[in-house]
Coordinates of C-alpha atoms in Angstrom, one line a residue:
Chain A
K1 CA 0.7 -14.1 9.9
Q2 CA 0.3 -10.4 10.6
E3 CA -3.2 -9.1 10.4
V4 CA -4.2 -5.4 10.5
T5 CA -7.7 -4.2 11.5
Q6 CA -9.0 -0.7 11.2
I7 CA -12.0 0.7 13.1
P8 CA -14.3 2.2 12.1
A9 CA -14.7 1.2 8.5
A10 CA -16.5 4.5 7.7
L11 CA -16.9 7.8 9.5
S12 CA -18.9 10.9 8.6
V13 CA -18.3 14.1 10.7
P14 CA -19.1 17.7 10.4
E15 CA -16.3 20.2 9.6
G16 CA -14.2 21.3 12.5
E17 CA -14.6 18.1 14.6
N18 CA -11.6 16.4 16.0
L19 CA -11.5 12.6 15.3
V20 CA -9.6 9.5 15.9
L21 CA -9.0 6.5 13.6
N22 CA -7.9 3.2 15.1
C23 CA -5.6 0.5 13.9
S24 CA -4.7 -2.8 15.5
F25 CA -2.2 -5.5 14.5
T26 CA -1.7 -9.0 15.7
D27 CA 2.1 -9.4 15.7
S28 CA 3.9 -6.8 17.8
A29 CA 7.3 -7.5 16.1
I30 CA 7.2 -4.7 13.7
Y31 CA 9.8 -2.3 12.2
N32 CA 7.4 0.5 11.6
L33 CA 3.8 1.6 11.1
Q34 CA 2.6 4.0 8.4
W35 CA -0.6 5.9 7.9
F36 CA -1.5 6.5 4.3
R37 CA -4.2 8.6 2.6
Q38 CA -5.9 7.2 -0.5
D39 CA -7.8 9.5 -2.9
P40 CA -9.8 8.1 -5.8
G41 CA -7.8 7.8 -9.0
K42 CA -4.5 8.6 -7.2
G43 CA -1.8 6.7 -5.4
L44 CA -1.4 6.3 -1.7
T45 CA 0.2 9.2 0.0
S46 CA 2.3 8.5 3.1
L47 CA 1.1 10.8 6.0
L48 CA 3.2 9.6 8.9
L49 CA 5.7 6.9 9.7
I50 CA 6.3 5.8 13.2
Q51 CA 9.4 3.6 13.8
S52 CA 9.1 0.8 16.3
S53 CA 11.2 2.7 18.8
Q54 CA 9.0 5.8 18.7
R55 CA 5.7 6.5 20.4
E56 CA 4.2 9.2 18.2
Q57 CA 4.7 11.4 15.2
T58 CA 3.1 14.7 14.3
S59 CA 2.6 16.5 11.1
G60 CA 0.4 19.6 11.1
R61 CA -3.1 18.7 12.2
L62 CA -2.2 15.0 12.2
N63 CA -0.8 13.0 15.2
A64 CA -0.2 9.3 15.1
S65 CA 0.6 7.2 18.2
L66 CA 2.0 3.7 18.5
D67 CA 1.7 1.3 21.3
K68 CA 3.7 -1.6 20.0
S69 CA 3.2 -3.9 23.0
S70 CA -0.6 -3.8 22.8
G71 CA -0.6 -3.8 18.9
R72 CA -2.4 -0.5 18.5
S73 CA -2.0 2.8 16.7
T74 CA -4.3 5.8 16.5
L75 CA -4.4 8.6 14.0
Y76 CA -5.8 11.9 15.4
I77 CA -7.0 14.5 13.1
A78 CA -7.6 17.9 14.6
A79 CA -10.1 20.5 13.3
S80 CA -11.2 18.3 10.3
Q81 CA -11.8 19.9 6.9
P82 CA -13.7 18.8 3.8
G83 CA -10.4 18.3 2.1
D84 CA -9.6 15.6 4.6
S85 CA -12.2 13.4 3.1
A86 CA -10.4 10.3 1.8
T87 CA -9.7 6.7 2.8
Y88 CA -7.1 6.3 5.5
L89 CA -5.0 3.1 5.5
C90 CA -2.8 1.8 8.2
A91 CA 0.2 -0.4 7.3
V92 CA 2.8 -2.2 9.3
R93 CA 6.2 -3.4 8.2
G94 CA 6.8 -6.7 9.9
G95 CA 9.9 -8.1 11.5
E96 CA 12.7 -10.2 10.1
T97 CA 10.5 -13.0 8.9
S98 CA 8.2 -10.7 7.0
G99 CA 10.8 -9.0 4.9
S100 CA 10.0 -5.6 3.6
R101 CA 6.4 -6.1 2.8
L102 CA 3.7 -3.8 4.2
T103 CA 0.6 -5.4 5.6
F104 CA -2.4 -3.1 5.2
G105 CA -5.7 -2.8 7.0
E106 CA -8.9 -2.4 5.0
G107 CA -9.0 1.3 5.6
T108 CA -11.4 3.9 7.2
Q109 CA -13.4 5.9 4.7
L110 CA -13.7 9.4 6.1
T111 CA -16.2 12.0 5.0
V112 CA -16.0 15.6 6.4
N113 CA -19.2 17.5 5.7
P114 CA -19.1 21.3 5.2
Chain B
G1 CA 11.0 11.3 -12.4
A2 CA 9.0 13.2 -9.8
G3 CA 7.1 10.1 -8.6
V4 CA 6.3 6.5 -9.3
S5 CA 4.5 6.1 -12.6
Q6 CA 2.5 3.2 -13.9
S7 CA 1.1 2.3 -17.3
P8 CA -1.4 1.7 -18.5
R9 CA -3.7 3.4 -16.0
Y10 CA -6.6 1.3 -17.2
K11 CA -6.6 -2.0 -18.9
V12 CA -9.6 -4.0 -20.1
T13 CA -8.9 -7.5 -21.4
K14 CA -10.7 -10.7 -22.2
R15 CA -10.4 -13.8 -20.1
G16 CA -7.5 -15.9 -21.3
Q17 CA -5.4 -13.0 -22.6
D18 CA -2.0 -12.1 -21.2
V19 CA -1.4 -8.6 -19.8
A20 CA 1.8 -6.7 -18.9
L21 CA 1.7 -3.9 -16.4
R22 CA 4.6 -1.5 -16.2
C23 CA 6.1 0.4 -13.2
D24 CA 8.7 3.2 -13.4
P25 CA 10.0 3.9 -9.9
I26 CA 11.4 7.1 -8.5
S27 CA 14.9 7.7 -10.0
G28 CA 17.5 6.3 -7.7
H29 CA 15.2 4.1 -5.7
V30 CA 16.7 0.6 -5.3
S31 CA 13.6 -1.2 -4.0
L32 CA 10.4 -1.8 -6.0
Y33 CA 7.2 -3.4 -4.7
W34 CA 4.1 -4.7 -6.3
Y35 CA 0.7 -4.8 -4.5
R36 CA -2.8 -5.8 -5.5
Q37 CA -5.8 -4.0 -4.1
A38 CA -9.4 -5.3 -4.4
L39 CA -12.3 -2.9 -4.1
G40 CA -12.9 -1.9 -0.6
Q41 CA -9.8 -3.6 0.7
G42 CA -6.3 -2.6 1.5
P43 CA -3.4 -3.4 -0.8
E44 CA -1.9 -6.9 -0.6
F45 CA 1.8 -7.6 -1.2
L46 CA 2.8 -9.5 -4.3
T47 CA 6.5 -9.3 -4.7
Y48 CA 9.5 -7.0 -4.4
F49 CA 13.0 -6.3 -5.9
N50 CA 16.2 -4.9 -4.8
Y51 CA 18.0 -3.7 -7.9
E52 CA 17.2 -6.4 -10.4
A53 CA 17.0 -9.3 -7.9
Q54 CA 13.6 -10.5 -6.9
Q55 CA 13.8 -10.8 -3.1
D56 CA 10.4 -12.1 -2.2
K57 CA 7.7 -13.5 -4.5
S58 CA 5.7 -15.2 -1.8
G59 CA 2.7 -13.0 -2.4
L60 CA 2.2 -14.0 -6.0
P61 CA -1.1 -15.9 -6.0
N62 CA -0.1 -18.6 -8.6
D63 CA 2.3 -19.3 -11.4
R64 CA 0.3 -17.2 -13.9
F65 CA 1.8 -14.2 -12.2
S66 CA 5.4 -13.2 -12.7
A67 CA 7.5 -10.0 -12.4
E68 CA 10.8 -8.8 -13.6
R69 CA 13.1 -5.9 -13.3
P70 CA 15.9 -6.7 -15.7
E71 CA 18.0 -3.5 -15.4
G72 CA 17.1 -2.6 -11.9
S73 CA 14.8 0.2 -12.8
I74 CA 11.5 -0.3 -14.7
S75 CA 9.5 -3.4 -13.7
T76 CA 6.9 -5.4 -15.5
L77 CA 4.2 -7.5 -13.8
T78 CA 2.8 -10.1 -16.2
I79 CA -0.4 -12.0 -15.8
Q80 CA -0.8 -14.9 -18.2
R81 CA -4.2 -16.4 -19.1
T82 CA -6.1 -13.8 -17.2
E83 CA -9.2 -14.8 -15.2
Q84 CA -12.0 -12.6 -14.0
R85 CA -10.8 -12.9 -10.4
D86 CA -7.6 -11.1 -11.5
S87 CA -9.6 -7.9 -11.8
A88 CA -8.2 -5.4 -9.3
M89 CA -6.0 -2.3 -8.9
Y90 CA -2.4 -3.2 -9.2
R91 CA -0.1 -0.8 -7.3
C92 CA 3.6 -0.3 -7.5
A93 CA 5.8 1.4 -4.9
S94 CA 9.5 2.2 -4.6
S95 CA 11.8 3.1 -1.8
L96 CA 15.4 4.2 -1.5
L97 CA 16.5 0.9 -0.1
A98 CA 14.5 -1.8 1.6
G99 CA 15.3 -2.3 5.2
G100 CA 15.6 -0.1 8.2
P101 CA 12.8 1.1 10.4
G102 CA 12.6 4.5 8.7
E103 CA 12.0 3.2 5.2
T104 CA 9.1 4.9 3.4
Q105 CA 7.4 3.3 0.3
Y106 CA 6.1 5.7 -2.3
F107 CA 3.2 4.5 -4.3
G108 CA 2.2 5.1 -7.9
P109 CA -1.4 5.8 -9.1
G110 CA -2.0 2.2 -9.9
T111 CA -3.3 0.2 -13.0
R112 CA -7.0 -0.7 -12.9
L113 CA -7.3 -4.1 -14.5
L114 CA -10.7 -5.4 -15.6
V115 CA -11.0 -8.9 -17.0
L116 CA -14.2 -9.6 -18.9

C-alpha cells in the first residue's frame, strides 16, 4: 500500500525567505506526483504535476523535483510572500494496481510572516 | 461550469439520518472522484467513475456509503444511517479522462459534514 509522508508538518518563516517542503512515498511505481495548495474554505489547487518520466517542473517562484527511485519530491518556494501561507499537499498517482486514485500526504502548513 | 461545484457546502445532521452530497464536475470531464478528508489529514480516496461506470469503490469504508453518477455528469455520494465518525470534509474532483501520466484532477470546495 502506498504511503506518503510530508516533512515538516508545519513551518513558519519570515517574508522573503526561500524554503523547501519535503515529500516521500514508499512505492516508486508511480505515474505522477502533484503538489496542491489548500486554503481554508476552498478546494485544492493544483500547483505542479511531475510525470514519472520527468525530473522537475517549474511555475513562477515554485519548483518541484522528483526522484522516483528514492521515493522523494521537494517543493521549493523562492522569495516567500504572506500570500503563500496555506497548507501544501503532496499526492502521488500510483501504478497499474492503484488505478487512478491519488494518495495524499498529511500536508505541510506554511505560515509566511510579514 | 468554470469549476467543480459541490452542494451543500455545509451539512449538519443527526446520527442515524441519511445524507446525500452532490458533485457537479467541470463540463466535459469524463472522470469523477470522491475523497474524504479528516481535520489535519490529507484527502483519502473513496471511489471514482468514468462516465456513469463506477470503476473503483475500494475506498468506501463500509456498505453505508454508496455513490452514483447515472448520466455520466452529476454524482451523488450517499451516506446511510450516519455516525459521528462520518464527520469530515467530503471532496469531489474531476479530470478530463482518467489514465495517463499527465492527468490532473481538479477539486471542488468540498462539503463539510457534521454528524451530531
